[in-house]
Amino acid sequence: MDGSAAAGAGVSAGVSVDEVLADGAVHSLLQPIVDLASGSVVAYEALARGPVGTDLERPDVLFAAAREQGRLAELDALCRRSALRAAVTAGVSAPLGVFVNVEPEALDAAPLDDLLGICEAAPDGLRVVLEITERALASRPAELLRTVQRVRSLGWAVALDDVGADEMSLAFMPLLRPEVVKLDLRLVQQRPGPAVAQIMNAVGAYAERNGATVLAEGIEDDRHLAMARALGAQLGQGWLFGRPAAGRTETLTHAPLALAASPAQDWSGVSPFGCLPAAAPLRRSAKPLLIEVSKHLEREALRHGSTTVVAATFQDARHFTPRTADRYRELVERTAFVAALGQGLGSEPVTGVRGAALDPCDPLTREWDIVVLGPHFAAALLARDLGDTGPDLERSFEFALTYDRDVVTAAAQALLGRVVPRLSSLGATAPRTGAVVTTPCPDRAPDAAAAARIADVRGSLLLRRALAATTNGVTIADATRPDFPLVYANTAFERLSGYRAEEVLGRTCRFLQGEGTDPASVARIRRALAAGRECRVTILNHRGPQRTPWWNEIYLAPVFDDGGTVVQYIGVQNDVTERVAAETDLRRERDRAARYAEQVEELAWTEPLTGLLNRRRVAEVLEEVLWEARAGGGAAAVVLLDLDGFKAVNDSFGHAAGDDVLREVTRRLRGRLRRGDHLARLGGDEFLVVLPGLDAAAATEQARQVAADLVAAAAVQVPGRDGPLAVGVSAGVAVYPGDGEDFDRLVSAADARMYAVKHATR
């Protein structure tokens, strides 16, 4: 959609916007996008046109007319469908790509899930690049970031359009992480100046860090081409390569569209502090230091100016003091975008500052965060409240001050993912035009009045147009009434629920719940509805009168009126039963693998008859004990035990009886050891005890006392035909550090003393 300005353009006398939308009278022309190095066409941009021969054929006039009548969202959706049809008809297929535009004001007016309704129309393998501008992110950051993530999960790419037309585009580049950066045509067509240098530096830095592709628009002659290359563009489009046409440009060669892939990340539920790497060093401080660090980062944002995004969370509205408000007014004037969140803060705490009232359960309520992000600067203070009581200024936090751009970007996305949408200036949105008031009726079918209202809702052209392409179930609930009764349900929801719309409207979605539905998931939904915030939950539902269980991935998004009050909730639902089953099977396989790994590890480190540590493992344990003793200036000891008379048991009664004796001796030895002591069987009838944490001055006496207790406890008698056979124990003790400083020396010393005891006893 190559022109949506021309505000104030009049409506055509020959054809109306209503007729264009009713007849689908929009077509798309394709303009080639060329690899500047090879001259090959790698993609086409779809450009919308109205009915041929009418005043509305020009896109600027068509979009202005739709804007006047509040039909912009419908027109934008129609143009996207037309774009993909044109690409298919013209034979644009993999490995080529097609660039499809999204009107920012349409993003602000329509449910963002509608964007994904065109997914089913895209041919398999066709690389689709969704073009958006920074205006969309500034209006609805939370929704757009989530939509970009879902678009990428489908294998599509994102292009940031009109870069250079507004400095805000440079500020939001790191947040959107577009695979393609489209330079505004004025950059290649006008004389270079300081602004061009600023844009060139910012785009170059971003492309170098992220591997993004730079595309220059408006290339009409060789001079423009030279300027595009000088600005770092790899791709180009403009009349030099071909004017918009209905088909492919066959006079040029074609080549694959190669783009670096950005990760399809999901920041829902993530807090900025949670974005820190596990190994990040944390510091502790009371609140005064954090206040000064926050002010310093605010000054850094002012220094970097109009290409900078600032986002912060204040825990509670009382911490957003009048002095803080003054500083944030200055930030609004001198930076690109400012957000402030906290319990009790509204959608606009200070004029120009975007915000949101945090749910008390949100982890952000326990954090103090400030993020400053721009093309050439990234810093964040990420702090977590340690829960101290007492005066506010004496409260302690653990925190990190990071300049890692990836961490700072993720933290900024986590904050902006909670910002309340800016209200649209358009008069018609799908949720608002479908708004009706119903009396809640959760346990019975709707009455005749409700049925009339159903007909009114289902007769809405806007809803039918916007939702016709999606296979997801979509519902609209009235948030102004108790229990949030449904006032709209699309055909896909009828299939998912197993009920006709007439049977569900006026009721709440609780009728889908039943046996096996997780109460914690239900509680999450209730908390989100009570707080007026969005929510995504996968929950077990039941379909139709037969109550067939199915897994529902449901996304709930609030719709606000002009006063900032939640008036409706949109629910988008998807049957993910197969995915949940696959994930469950995968978890079971992982559990089985983990148990097997534990068994293998146990066999590797233990002796199978008694379950005691084997020689290899006890050697490692002793080395750890010696290292701790060495570091702490303490002592440790080993006790070597050898059974006396054990051979006679084997000779008289067999090895099975001998095994019984070994297990009984093991049981008795275990019963006399301390919790931190270690017992091992070295082989045959030899046992080794490791005694850590002994007092250096009394270690020898302590070890000898333990040895004497073990000798007394382990002696057993085996009944025989000619009387009992006595099995005794001989013990030898060796102490670190006097008798040795490693396993071999200590065991050797203990062995020598044990044999001396054995011979003396004989």
XYZ file of N, CA and C in Angstrom, residues 25 98 127-128 153 200 226 271 320 347 504 542 704:
39
model
N -13.290 -4.789 -4.748
C -12.765 -4.176 -5.976
C -11.416 -3.518 -5.731
N 7.625 -11.981 -1.442
C 6.659 -10.927 -1.707
C 6.554 -10.064 -0.451
N 8.288 -16.820 0.475
C 8.825 -16.006 1.569
C 8.044 -14.699 1.628
N 7.248 -14.516 2.679
C 6.456 -13.312 2.834
C 7.158 -12.392 3.815
N 7.321 -16.938 13.797
C 7.153 -18.363 14.056
C 6.565 -19.087 12.852
N 22.395 6.844 8.264
C 23.362 5.894 7.712
C 24.131 5.200 8.833
N 23.794 4.899 -7.256
C 25.090 5.099 -6.606
C 24.909 5.527 -5.154
N 9.940 -10.951 32.985
C 10.237 -9.661 33.590
C 11.627 -9.222 33.161
N 6.275 7.177 41.714
C 6.353 8.087 40.569
C 5.995 9.480 41.098
N -2.720 4.613 31.944
C -2.190 4.411 30.595
C -1.351 5.589 30.136
N -24.539 -20.175 22.636
C -23.483 -19.752 23.557
C -23.539 -18.272 23.905
N -14.048 -28.815 27.067
C -14.880 -29.950 26.668
C -15.827 -29.496 25.562
N 39.817 -42.704 65.654
C 39.984 -43.989 66.345
C 38.699 -44.377 67.090
